[in-house]
XYZ file of C-alpha atoms in Angstrom:
768
model
C -160.434 -172.626 150.898
C -160.113 -171.283 154.794
C -156.825 -173.097 154.862
C -156.038 -171.857 151.396
C -156.628 -167.861 152.669
C -154.863 -168.953 155.824
C -151.865 -169.833 153.560
C -151.354 -166.675 151.832
C -151.701 -164.646 154.330
C -149.433 -166.270 156.267
C -146.450 -166.099 153.227
C -147.899 -162.666 152.881
C -146.964 -161.728 156.744
C -143.673 -163.649 156.344
C -142.586 -161.487 153.312
C -143.264 -158.174 155.244
C -141.472 -159.227 157.848
C -138.478 -160.219 155.618
C -139.079 -156.926 153.743
C -139.056 -155.474 156.900
C -135.652 -156.640 158.566
C -134.416 -155.976 155.165
C -135.038 -152.278 154.748
C -132.109 -150.292 154.941
C -132.901 -146.780 157.269
C -131.310 -144.161 155.900
C -130.267 -140.618 158.249
C -128.994 -138.313 156.416
C -126.965 -136.013 159.519
C -125.510 -132.726 159.330
C -123.441 -132.148 162.690
C -121.395 -134.181 164.647
C -124.280 -134.546 167.550
C -126.725 -136.021 164.821
C -123.554 -138.412 163.951
C -122.627 -139.125 167.553
C -126.384 -139.558 168.291
C -126.400 -142.182 164.598
C -123.931 -144.016 166.154
C -125.776 -145.074 169.314
C -129.084 -146.594 167.605
C -127.460 -147.380 164.519
C -128.423 -150.911 163.155
C -127.527 -153.423 160.842
C -127.869 -152.528 157.300
C -128.489 -148.618 158.528
C -126.903 -146.666 156.397
C -125.243 -143.096 158.397
C -125.524 -140.119 155.471
C -122.996 -137.116 155.878
C -124.409 -134.259 154.383
C -122.586 -132.952 151.575
C -120.208 -129.917 153.119
C -117.127 -129.379 154.984
C -116.796 -130.484 158.850
C -113.562 -128.700 160.146
C -111.607 -129.817 163.424
C -114.081 -133.078 163.669
C -113.235 -136.241 165.170
C -115.366 -138.699 164.556
C -115.555 -141.763 166.088
C -117.187 -145.222 164.417
C -118.878 -147.236 167.107
C -120.886 -149.793 166.398
C -121.645 -153.375 165.466
C -123.271 -154.644 161.802
C -123.367 -157.855 160.931
C -122.484 -160.708 157.375
C -124.620 -159.598 154.744
C -126.171 -156.124 156.740
C -122.959 -153.622 157.340
C -123.574 -150.011 159.165
C -122.563 -147.480 156.597
C -120.328 -144.551 156.697
C -121.212 -142.869 154.124
C -120.766 -139.457 152.031
C -124.431 -137.973 149.890
C -122.059 -137.062 147.477
C -119.022 -138.582 147.062
C -116.220 -136.276 146.891
C -118.933 -133.480 147.978
C -118.220 -134.461 151.907
C -114.577 -132.817 153.360
C -112.788 -133.331 156.237
C -110.832 -130.763 157.102
C -108.416 -129.248 159.742
C -107.781 -130.822 162.491
C -109.765 -134.295 161.983
C -109.345 -137.805 162.602
C -111.548 -141.386 161.603
C -111.278 -144.090 164.270
C -113.687 -147.537 163.861
C -114.831 -150.017 166.612
C -116.456 -152.600 166.017
C -117.920 -155.957 163.590
C -119.128 -155.315 159.668
C -118.321 -151.093 159.079
C -118.233 -149.504 155.818
C -116.404 -145.527 155.209
C -117.159 -144.483 152.001
C -116.697 -141.345 149.753
C -114.644 -139.087 152.114
C -111.954 -136.949 151.683
C -109.539 -135.378 153.952
C -107.298 -132.518 153.046
C -106.813 -129.066 154.246
C -105.727 -130.180 157.268
C -103.895 -133.330 160.089
C -104.841 -135.529 162.381
C -104.261 -134.762 165.868
C -103.600 -137.912 166.997
C -100.780 -141.161 165.448
C -103.029 -141.735 163.143
C -105.635 -139.523 160.506
C -107.993 -142.990 160.006
C -107.266 -146.373 162.725
C -109.524 -149.842 162.616
C -109.605 -149.394 166.388
C -111.036 -147.054 168.740
C -109.500 -148.305 172.152
C -108.464 -152.092 172.823
C -111.897 -153.561 173.426
C -113.193 -151.163 170.501
C -111.349 -152.680 167.353
C -112.438 -153.147 163.839
C -113.166 -156.434 162.660
C -114.498 -156.700 158.729
C -114.722 -153.389 158.321
C -113.399 -151.591 155.385
C -112.874 -148.293 154.093
C -113.784 -147.737 150.763
C -113.874 -145.131 147.821
C -112.068 -142.686 149.793
C -109.131 -139.905 149.720
C -106.986 -138.648 152.089
C -105.024 -136.032 149.969
C -101.656 -133.978 151.347
C -103.246 -134.097 155.094
C -100.113 -133.820 156.474
C -98.352 -132.216 159.518
C -96.824 -128.720 159.854
C -94.081 -129.894 161.196
C -91.922 -132.907 159.102
C -90.452 -134.438 162.281
C -93.871 -135.216 164.172
C -94.657 -139.050 163.394
C -98.215 -140.569 162.351
C -99.988 -143.207 159.641
C -102.388 -141.918 157.414
C -103.737 -145.288 158.067
C -103.683 -148.251 160.188
C -105.153 -151.340 159.706
C -105.614 -153.384 162.992
C -108.248 -156.617 163.918
C -108.697 -158.823 161.030
C -110.191 -159.444 158.148
C -110.416 -155.448 157.451
C -110.599 -153.781 153.570
C -108.689 -150.431 152.705
C -110.025 -150.539 148.451
C -110.262 -148.735 145.785
C -108.823 -145.556 148.104
C -106.612 -142.265 146.835
C -104.289 -142.086 149.183
C -101.353 -139.216 148.073
C -99.237 -136.468 149.491
C -97.526 -137.328 153.002
C -94.403 -135.859 153.601
C -93.859 -136.102 157.234
C -92.089 -139.282 159.644
C -93.861 -142.442 159.667
C -95.734 -144.699 156.780
C -98.686 -143.541 155.305
C -100.114 -147.087 156.193
C -99.569 -149.095 158.778
C -100.250 -152.997 159.668
C -100.332 -153.755 163.539
C -99.690 -156.930 164.756
C -99.097 -155.800 168.312
C -101.074 -158.961 170.138
C -103.073 -161.830 169.310
C -105.927 -160.383 167.986
C -104.416 -158.658 165.224
C -102.363 -161.287 163.828
C -103.272 -163.489 161.128
C -106.170 -160.721 160.474
C -105.939 -161.431 156.516
C -106.054 -157.935 155.663
C -107.343 -156.662 152.073
C -105.093 -153.693 150.482
C -106.677 -153.698 147.160
C -107.418 -151.808 144.241
C -106.010 -148.339 145.680
C -104.132 -146.127 144.304
C -100.952 -144.442 146.263
C -100.363 -141.094 144.614
C -96.981 -139.234 144.866
C -95.014 -139.485 147.949
C -92.851 -137.164 148.209
C -89.341 -137.294 149.023
C -88.646 -137.286 152.601
C -84.930 -137.329 153.532
C -83.914 -140.297 155.378
C -86.023 -143.329 156.676
C -89.336 -143.124 157.848
C -90.796 -142.701 154.476
C -92.735 -145.625 153.523
C -95.963 -145.820 151.325
C -97.006 -148.990 153.590
C -95.324 -151.244 156.445
C -96.755 -154.767 157.430
C -95.741 -154.869 161.190
C -92.370 -153.914 162.754
C -88.825 -155.262 164.362
C -90.665 -156.006 167.330
C -93.755 -158.299 165.833
C -91.644 -159.275 162.573
C -91.749 -162.964 162.845
C -95.855 -163.041 163.403
C -97.830 -164.717 160.973
C -99.825 -161.208 159.171
C -101.664 -162.819 156.350
C -102.196 -159.093 154.328
C -102.925 -159.009 150.863
C -101.990 -156.307 149.290
C -103.346 -156.807 145.645
C -103.754 -155.028 142.753
C -102.958 -151.810 143.268
C -101.047 -148.317 142.084
C -98.125 -146.997 143.580
C -97.213 -144.236 141.682
C -94.182 -141.809 142.424
C -93.902 -143.332 145.486
C -90.262 -141.615 146.492
C -90.821 -141.387 150.076
C -87.792 -143.538 150.825
C -85.533 -145.573 149.649
C -88.393 -149.006 150.980
C -92.549 -148.107 149.603
C -93.363 -151.430 151.004
C -91.569 -152.846 154.572
C -92.897 -155.925 154.217
C -92.036 -156.962 158.545
C -94.302 -160.076 159.409
C -95.050 -163.833 158.447
C -97.324 -165.568 155.286
C -97.490 -161.620 153.104
C -99.158 -161.609 149.559
C -97.875 -159.189 147.174
C -100.218 -159.625 144.069
C -100.635 -157.684 140.444
C -99.178 -154.430 141.740
C -97.870 -151.865 139.341
C -94.736 -149.455 140.405
C -95.012 -146.856 138.225
C -91.328 -144.244 138.576
C -91.222 -144.804 141.966
C -88.328 -144.516 143.583
C -87.407 -147.290 146.122
C -88.548 -150.936 146.356
C -90.600 -153.842 147.748
C -88.103 -155.226 150.920
C -88.586 -158.256 152.338
C -87.346 -156.419 155.123
C -88.444 -159.078 158.291
C -90.393 -162.163 158.228
C -90.556 -164.923 156.501
C -91.959 -167.008 153.547
C -93.880 -163.893 151.121
C -95.414 -164.356 148.129
C -94.505 -162.150 145.231
C -96.357 -162.699 142.253
C -97.241 -160.368 138.889
C -96.432 -157.386 139.461
C -94.835 -154.445 137.183
C -91.951 -152.665 137.605
C -91.708 -149.061 135.953
C -88.926 -147.408 135.457
C -86.811 -144.766 132.599
C -83.974 -143.825 131.307
C -83.607 -140.906 133.558
C -83.105 -141.970 137.063
C -80.922 -144.746 139.682
C -83.157 -144.641 141.900
C -86.243 -146.825 140.944
C -85.956 -150.253 142.272
C -87.349 -153.273 141.833
C -87.529 -156.371 145.304
C -84.889 -156.584 147.734
C -85.237 -159.727 149.793
C -84.193 -160.554 153.279
C -84.843 -163.581 155.432
C -86.342 -167.138 154.474
C -88.980 -169.483 152.178
C -89.605 -166.285 149.645
C -91.303 -167.242 146.163
C -91.002 -164.345 143.956
C -92.703 -165.250 141.109
C -94.466 -164.026 137.632
C -92.506 -160.274 137.852
C -91.533 -158.121 135.327
C -89.219 -155.180 135.482
C -88.718 -152.467 132.854
C -86.084 -149.808 132.629
C -84.717 -149.994 135.991
C -81.370 -148.266 136.670
C -80.888 -149.090 140.212
C -78.341 -150.070 142.088
C -77.690 -151.977 145.459
C -80.083 -151.190 147.771
C -82.417 -150.061 144.594
C -81.342 -153.054 142.183
C -84.286 -154.712 140.320
C -83.415 -157.669 142.573
C -81.485 -157.050 144.940
C -80.445 -160.534 147.834
C -79.153 -159.123 150.918
C -76.359 -160.440 152.980
C -76.934 -161.121 156.323
C -75.599 -161.135 160.197
C -74.626 -164.202 161.572
C -77.203 -164.620 165.047
C -79.011 -161.667 163.678
C -81.232 -159.463 166.297
C -84.684 -159.612 165.942
C -84.303 -155.506 163.973
C -81.192 -156.155 161.410
C -80.538 -158.648 158.439
C -81.094 -162.360 158.850
C -79.366 -164.493 156.476
C -81.787 -164.915 152.577
C -82.772 -169.079 152.873
C -84.708 -170.885 150.501
C -86.069 -168.593 148.199
C -87.615 -169.078 144.835
C -86.996 -166.026 142.435
C -87.967 -167.577 139.025
C -90.022 -167.184 135.971
C -89.466 -163.150 135.728
C -88.824 -160.808 133.139
C -86.106 -158.049 133.203
C -86.171 -155.894 130.283
C -83.802 -152.913 129.417
C -82.386 -153.084 133.259
C -78.800 -152.564 134.216
C -77.024 -155.768 136.181
C -80.298 -156.913 137.471
C -78.705 -159.510 139.340
C -77.701 -157.772 142.382
C -76.546 -160.812 145.160
C -75.109 -159.633 148.561
C -75.737 -156.881 148.690
C -74.245 -154.938 151.604
C -71.801 -156.632 152.218
C -69.768 -154.587 154.938
C -67.215 -157.144 156.171
C -64.326 -154.347 155.147
C -66.668 -151.763 157.511
C -65.360 -154.273 160.367
C -62.725 -151.658 161.975
C -65.813 -149.173 163.300
C -68.951 -151.106 163.400
C -69.843 -153.703 165.695
C -69.907 -157.426 165.056
C -73.541 -156.976 165.429
C -74.057 -155.146 162.385
C -71.760 -156.657 160.058
C -73.267 -158.560 157.257
C -71.447 -161.484 156.411
C -74.118 -164.208 155.959
C -74.565 -165.098 152.662
C -77.302 -165.964 150.665
C -77.536 -169.982 150.835
C -80.586 -172.637 149.346
C -81.757 -169.846 146.493
C -82.984 -171.279 143.465
C -83.364 -168.830 140.520
C -84.825 -170.204 136.698
C -86.241 -169.611 134.503
C -85.919 -165.861 134.184
C -86.332 -164.079 131.549
C -82.817 -161.306 130.832
C -83.236 -158.782 127.752
C -81.680 -155.086 126.779
C -82.233 -153.928 123.818
C -78.319 -152.693 124.223
C -76.436 -155.548 124.690
C -74.792 -156.027 128.381
C -71.793 -158.236 129.693
C -72.422 -157.622 133.638
C -75.396 -159.065 134.467
C -74.717 -160.138 137.234
C -73.309 -158.430 140.904
C -71.296 -159.922 143.662
C -70.219 -158.022 146.402
C -69.505 -161.307 148.132
C -69.569 -165.373 147.034
C -72.683 -166.336 145.452
C -72.251 -170.042 146.005
C -75.670 -170.891 147.864
C -77.322 -169.581 144.672
C -78.464 -172.404 142.171
C -78.987 -170.997 139.261
C -81.205 -172.899 136.426
C -82.013 -171.839 132.789
C -82.040 -168.334 133.092
C -82.132 -167.123 129.154
C -80.031 -163.627 128.598
C -79.489 -162.169 125.343
C -75.266 -160.536 125.925
C -72.891 -162.682 126.965
C -72.300 -162.862 130.980
C -68.464 -161.835 131.703
C -69.987 -160.972 135.259
C -67.660 -162.904 138.350
C -70.552 -165.475 139.060
C -70.383 -168.031 135.225
C -72.457 -169.878 136.234
C -73.948 -172.737 133.797
C -77.615 -171.807 134.556
C -77.479 -168.221 133.001
C -77.093 -169.094 128.624
C -76.823 -166.297 126.217
C -80.130 -167.062 123.955
C -80.931 -165.166 120.981
C -84.592 -163.777 121.590
C -87.727 -162.810 119.568
C -89.105 -159.613 120.692
C -92.880 -158.012 120.594
C -93.149 -153.928 121.567
C -97.312 -154.510 122.764
C -97.173 -150.617 124.453
C -95.002 -148.203 126.092
C -94.734 -149.777 128.602
C -94.623 -153.802 127.950
C -91.937 -155.273 126.030
C -92.116 -159.337 125.588
C -88.609 -160.805 125.023
C -88.779 -164.832 124.271
C -86.291 -167.545 123.917
C -86.920 -170.416 121.299
C -85.381 -172.966 124.484
C -88.351 -175.080 125.644
C -85.720 -176.210 128.719
C -87.932 -175.648 131.763
C -86.488 -176.174 135.113
C -88.564 -177.904 137.038
C -87.957 -177.467 140.581
C -89.540 -179.006 143.857
C -93.134 -177.112 143.989
C -92.723 -175.279 140.780
C -96.344 -176.828 140.096
C -97.515 -174.531 141.713
C -96.869 -171.769 139.464
C -99.882 -172.176 137.652
C -99.979 -169.009 135.285
C -97.885 -166.190 133.556
C -98.352 -162.763 135.122
C -101.711 -162.099 132.732
C -103.634 -165.547 134.002
C -102.642 -167.670 130.834
C -102.107 -171.544 132.202
C -98.488 -172.467 131.768
C -98.562 -176.524 130.580
C -96.731 -179.314 129.512
C -97.203 -177.651 126.032
C -97.188 -173.702 126.358
C -95.043 -172.649 128.725
C -91.537 -170.760 128.768
C -88.989 -168.700 130.838
C -90.266 -165.409 132.065
C -92.643 -163.949 133.545
C -95.083 -163.745 129.958
C -96.124 -166.592 127.782
C -98.638 -163.938 126.075
C -99.735 -160.700 126.159
C -103.839 -161.399 125.014
C -104.833 -161.161 128.793
C -103.017 -157.665 129.567
C -104.919 -154.605 130.267
C -103.124 -151.000 130.084
C -99.554 -151.265 132.468
C -100.351 -147.483 133.455
C -104.383 -146.782 133.480
C -105.202 -144.885 136.529
C -108.679 -146.087 136.218
C -108.210 -149.284 137.325
C -107.290 -148.159 140.611
C -108.462 -145.566 143.394
C -112.499 -143.903 144.050
C -114.608 -143.433 140.870
C -114.276 -139.976 141.285
C -111.752 -138.444 142.777
C -108.823 -137.273 139.685
C -105.372 -136.145 140.718
C -105.017 -134.659 137.706
C -104.402 -130.840 138.622
C -105.417 -128.121 136.613
C -102.932 -125.392 135.806
C -103.206 -122.059 135.021
C -101.076 -120.741 131.893
C -98.221 -119.715 133.220
C -97.337 -115.241 132.780
C -94.502 -112.947 132.548
C -95.002 -109.899 134.501
C -92.538 -106.959 133.888
C -91.443 -104.967 136.666
C -89.776 -101.408 136.611
C -89.825 -101.027 140.967
C -89.574 -102.122 143.932
C -93.404 -101.369 145.034
C -94.854 -103.135 141.629
C -92.250 -106.973 142.687
C -93.053 -107.235 145.862
C -96.318 -106.814 145.176
C -95.885 -109.817 142.102
C -94.768 -112.011 144.430
C -97.880 -112.352 146.468
C -100.185 -112.069 143.335
C -98.440 -114.103 140.626
C -99.591 -118.006 140.299
C -97.802 -120.866 140.129
C -95.420 -120.994 137.204
C -94.966 -117.257 136.619
C -91.057 -115.320 136.008
C -91.407 -112.069 136.545
C -88.883 -109.905 134.217
C -87.593 -107.095 136.286
C -85.948 -104.017 134.009
C -82.271 -102.671 134.632
C -82.234 -101.002 137.606
C -81.558 -100.747 141.615
C -84.585 -102.232 143.798
C -84.094 -101.320 146.912
C -86.340 -103.590 149.184
C -86.796 -103.025 153.429
C -88.618 -106.187 153.738
C -88.286 -109.831 153.624
C -90.328 -111.406 150.769
C -91.914 -114.569 151.514
C -91.759 -117.581 148.511
C -94.885 -120.091 148.996
C -94.942 -121.150 145.512
C -92.569 -121.727 141.972
C -91.425 -118.443 140.813
C -89.280 -117.180 138.506
C -86.960 -113.784 138.827
C -84.840 -113.004 136.299
C -83.713 -109.744 134.692
C -85.477 -108.414 131.312
C -81.423 -107.422 129.748
C -79.501 -109.699 130.613
C -76.663 -108.201 129.574
C -77.678 -105.219 131.656
C -78.566 -107.227 135.355
C -81.460 -105.553 137.530
C -79.788 -105.481 141.737
C -82.070 -106.204 144.815
C -80.548 -104.535 147.545
C -81.620 -105.690 150.912
C -81.688 -104.345 153.955
C -84.457 -106.508 155.848
C -82.855 -107.608 158.928
C -83.640 -111.049 158.785
C -83.399 -112.412 155.427
C -83.748 -111.338 152.213
C -86.377 -114.766 150.795
C -88.344 -116.822 153.490
C -88.429 -120.025 151.558
C -91.924 -121.834 152.841
C -92.764 -124.799 152.247
C -93.542 -125.499 147.981
C -92.108 -122.646 148.090
C -89.749 -123.273 144.510
C -88.178 -120.223 143.935
C -85.603 -119.726 140.649
C -83.144 -116.786 140.461
C -81.796 -116.211 137.066
C -79.509 -113.549 135.844
C -79.691 -111.186 139.158
C -77.183 -109.167 141.212
C -78.433 -109.750 144.779
C -76.533 -107.210 147.788
C -77.119 -107.349 151.814
C -76.124 -105.613 154.592
C -73.670 -107.967 155.457
C -76.616 -108.770 158.440
C -79.062 -111.582 157.082
C -79.176 -114.669 155.526
C -80.019 -114.186 151.324
C -82.559 -117.374 152.069
C -83.613 -118.854 154.621
C -86.369 -122.013 155.813
C -89.260 -120.750 158.439
C -88.022 -121.760 161.374
C -90.716 -124.120 161.972
C -93.989 -126.244 160.009
C -91.993 -126.336 157.176
C -94.597 -129.712 155.977
C -93.406 -130.014 152.270
C -90.161 -129.477 150.218
C -88.939 -126.237 149.053
C -86.118 -125.715 146.333
C -83.681 -122.877 145.312
C -82.591 -122.503 142.004
C -79.605 -119.973 141.014
C -78.055 -119.293 137.706
C -75.987 -116.847 136.282
C -76.768 -114.626 139.754
C -74.319 -112.401 141.874
C -74.711 -112.628 145.704
C -72.586 -110.536 147.874
C -72.292 -108.892 151.492
C -75.043 -111.626 153.448
C -74.383 -113.578 156.925
C -75.082 -116.233 154.813
C -75.698 -117.996 151.174
C -78.677 -120.249 152.766
C -79.767 -121.057 156.113
C -82.305 -124.284 156.928
C -83.986 -125.461 160.222
C -84.461 -128.670 161.622
C -87.406 -130.230 159.805
C -86.953 -128.283 156.676
C -86.544 -130.132 153.362
C -85.241 -129.551 149.799
C -86.389 -131.263 147.328
C -83.471 -129.799 144.601
C -81.137 -127.174 145.657
C -79.394 -125.718 142.188
C -76.393 -123.190 142.343
C -74.531 -122.719 138.823
C -72.716 -120.888 136.843
C -72.653 -117.605 139.983
C -70.917 -115.314 142.526
C -70.560 -115.508 145.954
C -67.778 -112.745 147.517
C -67.735 -110.889 150.999
C -70.067 -113.407 152.752
C -69.664 -115.062 156.341
C -71.316 -118.640 156.192
C -72.231 -120.232 152.339
C -75.071 -123.111 152.306
C -75.618 -124.242 155.487
C -77.354 -127.723 155.290
C -76.551 -129.112 158.507
C -79.449 -129.072 161.084
C -81.002 -132.558 161.110
C -78.536 -132.974 163.615
C -80.436 -136.505 165.123
C -77.967 -139.066 163.647
C -80.564 -141.163 162.959
C -80.641 -140.788 158.681
C -82.581 -137.647 157.846
C -80.612 -134.874 156.058
C -81.916 -131.308 154.741
C -82.411 -131.694 150.927
C -82.131 -134.514 148.516
C -80.198 -133.035 145.636
C -77.647 -130.362 145.306
C -76.171 -128.854 142.836
C -73.197 -127.077 142.720
C -71.465 -126.244 139.893
C -69.334 -123.647 137.402
C -69.392 -121.034 140.807
C -67.413 -118.757 141.834
C -66.605 -118.401 146.109
C -64.349 -115.761 147.512
C -64.022 -114.099 151.141
C -66.211 -117.006 152.256
C -65.476 -116.297 156.009
C -66.722 -119.942 157.158
C -67.475 -123.281 155.230
C -68.303 -122.727 151.484
C -71.197 -125.580 152.008
C -72.063 -128.138 155.169
C -74.154 -130.429 154.138
C -74.643 -133.405 156.580
C -76.306 -136.859 157.215
C -75.838 -138.327 161.007
C -75.659 -142.180 161.426
C -74.972 -145.243 160.434
C -78.256 -146.440 158.722
C -77.938 -148.993 155.636
C -81.260 -148.155 154.071
C -80.564 -144.598 154.154
C -78.634 -143.992 150.587
C -78.824 -140.368 150.215
C -77.952 -137.222 150.316
C -76.997 -136.057 146.825
C -73.754 -133.945 145.934
C -72.782 -133.178 142.385
C -70.102 -130.138 143.420
C -67.677 -129.756 140.054
C -65.901 -127.445 137.925
C -65.907 -124.442 141.305
C -63.413 -121.938 142.292
C -62.963 -120.956 145.807
C -60.192 -118.953 146.686
C -59.498 -116.740 150.097
C -62.341 -118.401 152.366
C -62.602 -120.029 155.418
C -60.226 -118.053 157.404
C -62.978 -118.009 160.198
C -63.829 -121.949 160.171
C -63.751 -123.615 163.490
C -63.360 -127.182 161.989
C -60.915 -125.224 159.510
C -62.836 -127.971 156.391
C -64.090 -125.524 153.375
C -66.542 -127.811 151.580
C -68.346 -130.034 154.573
C -70.049 -133.429 153.764
C -70.339 -135.578 156.688
C -72.790 -139.067 156.004
C -73.219 -137.797 152.862
C -73.951 -141.011 150.191
C -73.282 -139.767 147.036
C -70.764 -137.685 146.587
C -69.026 -136.229 143.196
C -65.981 -134.098 143.855
C -64.284 -132.849 140.058
C -62.935 -130.775 137.824
C -62.555 -127.978 141.000
C -59.704 -125.480 141.866
C -59.290 -123.961 145.661
C -56.603 -121.190 145.897
C -55.115 -119.079 149.452
C -57.546 -120.737 151.196
C -56.712 -120.942 155.635
C -57.841 -124.095 155.925
C -56.578 -127.553 156.772
C -58.862 -129.435 154.429
C -60.908 -128.779 151.390
C -62.665 -131.388 152.152
C -63.539 -134.882 153.571
C -64.228 -137.887 151.179
C -65.911 -140.816 152.440
C -63.938 -143.238 150.634
C -66.325 -146.975 151.439
C -69.316 -144.795 149.392
C -66.770 -144.360 145.890
C -65.725 -141.001 146.752
C -62.188 -139.639 145.136
C -61.218 -135.992 144.272
C -60.968 -135.997 140.401
C -59.449 -133.322 138.893
C -58.909 -130.890 141.560
C -56.415 -127.910 141.323
C -55.497 -126.744 144.980
C -53.397 -124.045 145.896
C -51.991 -123.214 149.399
C -55.791 -124.847 150.429
C -55.124 -127.383 152.626
C -56.292 -131.505 151.881
C -58.858 -133.262 150.288
C -58.753 -136.019 152.306
C -60.434 -139.311 151.986
C -61.586 -141.273 154.656
C -62.522 -145.191 153.901
C -64.619 -145.682 157.047
C -66.425 -143.000 158.256
C -67.201 -143.701 162.254
C -70.828 -142.822 162.902
C -73.412 -142.678 165.538
C -75.923 -146.131 165.136
C -79.039 -145.465 164.211
C -81.066 -148.597 165.714
C-alpha cells in the first residue's frame, strides 16, 4: 500500500510539473515601456497581449526566443482593435515568434520596412510568423521614397492570412531578402494572404512581391508562394518578380491584376495550379512571363487575358547572349504543359523583347537575340468562344521550341506552323462566372521526360493512364469559387468600404461654392447656377468631386484672382469639371498638384469646359502621379502653356500620368507646347504611359516654345495620334513619334505647322 501511494504521488507531481511547464502566461500590455519589459522577460509559450487601442509613433523591436511548439506570441487583445498608426514599424528578431491581429493604418514607416523579420545582423527571425494582420494604405508621403512593407529575412518564416493593400510609393510591397548564407535556402511560406489593390505607380519598382534581386538572383531561395489572392495588383508590369532559384508558385489567384507573374532572374521555378482572371475591358492584364532556365509551368488556368508582349498570357522572352547578371538570360529547358487558355487573345507569344532592330541605338550588351531553346510546350488547351486564327505570335524564329499535342478550336494561321498545334472540336462547360472548361475528345497526350511527375490537375484530380486529358482541368468536382475573398486574408477584416450615397449640392454664390468643396463627401456633385463666381483663393481638391453647371446652355463662370493656382490637386483628389467656364488673370495655373507629399494618385476630368487666361492648364510636381487625365470636347485659349506632365526626369522609367486622353478639343493661342508628356530611360519593363491625342484642332500656338515642338511625347510608349488639325503653329515639329513602338500619324491635317516626324529608334539613357 505504501508503494501504491508513492507511485500515485509521483504521478500527480509529474503531471503538475508538466502542466505548469506548458501553461501559457498572458501579459496584458498597454504602453511601450511595459511591452519592452515583457520582451525581456518572455519565456517560451508566453502570450504578450496588446490592449485594444491606438499606438501611435511606435517602433516595436520584438526580440525573444521561443521553442518549437511553444512560440512567444505578440497579439492583439481583440484582432483588428489594436491600431498601429503614425510613424511606426515592427521588427522581429529570434526563433519561434508569432505576431497576430495588428492593424497598420494612417501612417508610414520611419525606416525602410514596415515589418522586418530582422532587428540586426545578429538578431534575425527564424521559424517565426506574422499572421492575421492588416497593412492598409501605410504608404510614404512622398511617392519617390523607397520602402518595403514586409521584408523576410532568416529561414523558415511565414507570412500568412494577412490583408495587405494600398502601397503607392517606390518599392515592392513584400521583399524576400537573400543577402547572406543565413538567408538562402530559406523555405519561407507566403500563404493564404489577400494582397488587395495596389494602385498604378507610373514606372518600375511597383511589384507586389519580389524574391531576391539581381545581385542575389542565382542563389537558392526555396520560397513557397501558395494559395494567395492577388486582387487588382496594378503597381507595374510585374506583379511577382522571381529573382532567385527553386521558388514555388502554387494555387494562387490573380484577379484583374495589370501585370504578370514574372520569372525575371533565377532558375527552376515551379508554377502550378494558378488562376489568372482578366476581363474584356483591359489589355493590361497578363499571365506568366518566362526568362532563364528549367522552369515547370503546369496546370494553370488563363481566362480572358487580352495582354500583349510583356503582358501576354504566356510570354517567353528572348535573352541576351552572355547576359550581365541584371539583364536577361536565355530561356532554356522549360516545360509548359497541361495549361488551359480560355478566351485569351494570342495566348502564346515567343521571343518577346527581341530588339535586334534597335542595335543602332543600344549597346551590344542590351540586344536580346538569344531565342528560347530546349523548351517544350505540350498538352495545352487553347479555346476562344470567338474563333481566333493567330494563337501564336513570334517576334523571332521559334526553332528551339518543341510543340506537342496542343489543341485549339480554331485554325492556326500564325507564322509558326507546327504539327504540335492541332485544330479540334471542343466540348465546353460553363461552371461559373470565371470558370469555363474546354475539352477535346482526343486521347493523344505527349509523355515527355518526367511528365509522370505532373500527378494531378489544377483541382487535385489524379492524372492516370485511364483518366487524363490536355489542359489544366480534368473535371471541376473539387473546385472552389475562384474569387471568394473569404478564402484569403484575415478572419476579421473586410476591405469593402461603405460609401455614402452621392448627392447634388446646388450653389448660387462664391462663398457657398468654396464651402461646399470642403464639406461635400466623395462622389458628390456641386451644381452651379448661371452667373459669375469670383474666387480669390486656391481651392483644394482632396476627394472625388464633380463641378458642373445647372443649366448647360448658360454655363457658370469661375473667375480666379488667386495668385498660385485655381485648383490644388491633392492626393486622392479626383476633379470632374463639366459645362463650366474658367478664366484666370494670366498669372496662375488652372490646375496644379502639391509641390510635395503627393503620396497617392489624383485625377482630372474636363468635359465641355472653356478655359482661358492662365499661365498653364496643368502643372505637376516631381513625385506626383495621375491615374487618368481626360480632356474632352473643351476649349482652351490665350494660355501660356498647356498640359505639363514632364517633371519625372530622372530617366529611370517613371512618368507623371498613366492615361492621358485629349480628344475633340480646340486649342488656340497656346504660347508654348500644348502637351509635354515625358518618360525617360530605356527600360523594357516600363511599357507606359498611354496617350490618345485625337480629333483636336490646334492653331496659332507654340510661338514661345524653346524646342519648337507643339506636342511632346518623348519616351511615352503607347500613343494614338489621329484625326487632328494643326493650323498656323509657329513650330518646327508638330510632334515626334516613336516608330519602334508602332506609333504613326493617322489622318491628320497639318497646315503651316511644322512636321509630324517619326523616329524609328529613339535613343534613351539606360536605366540600369
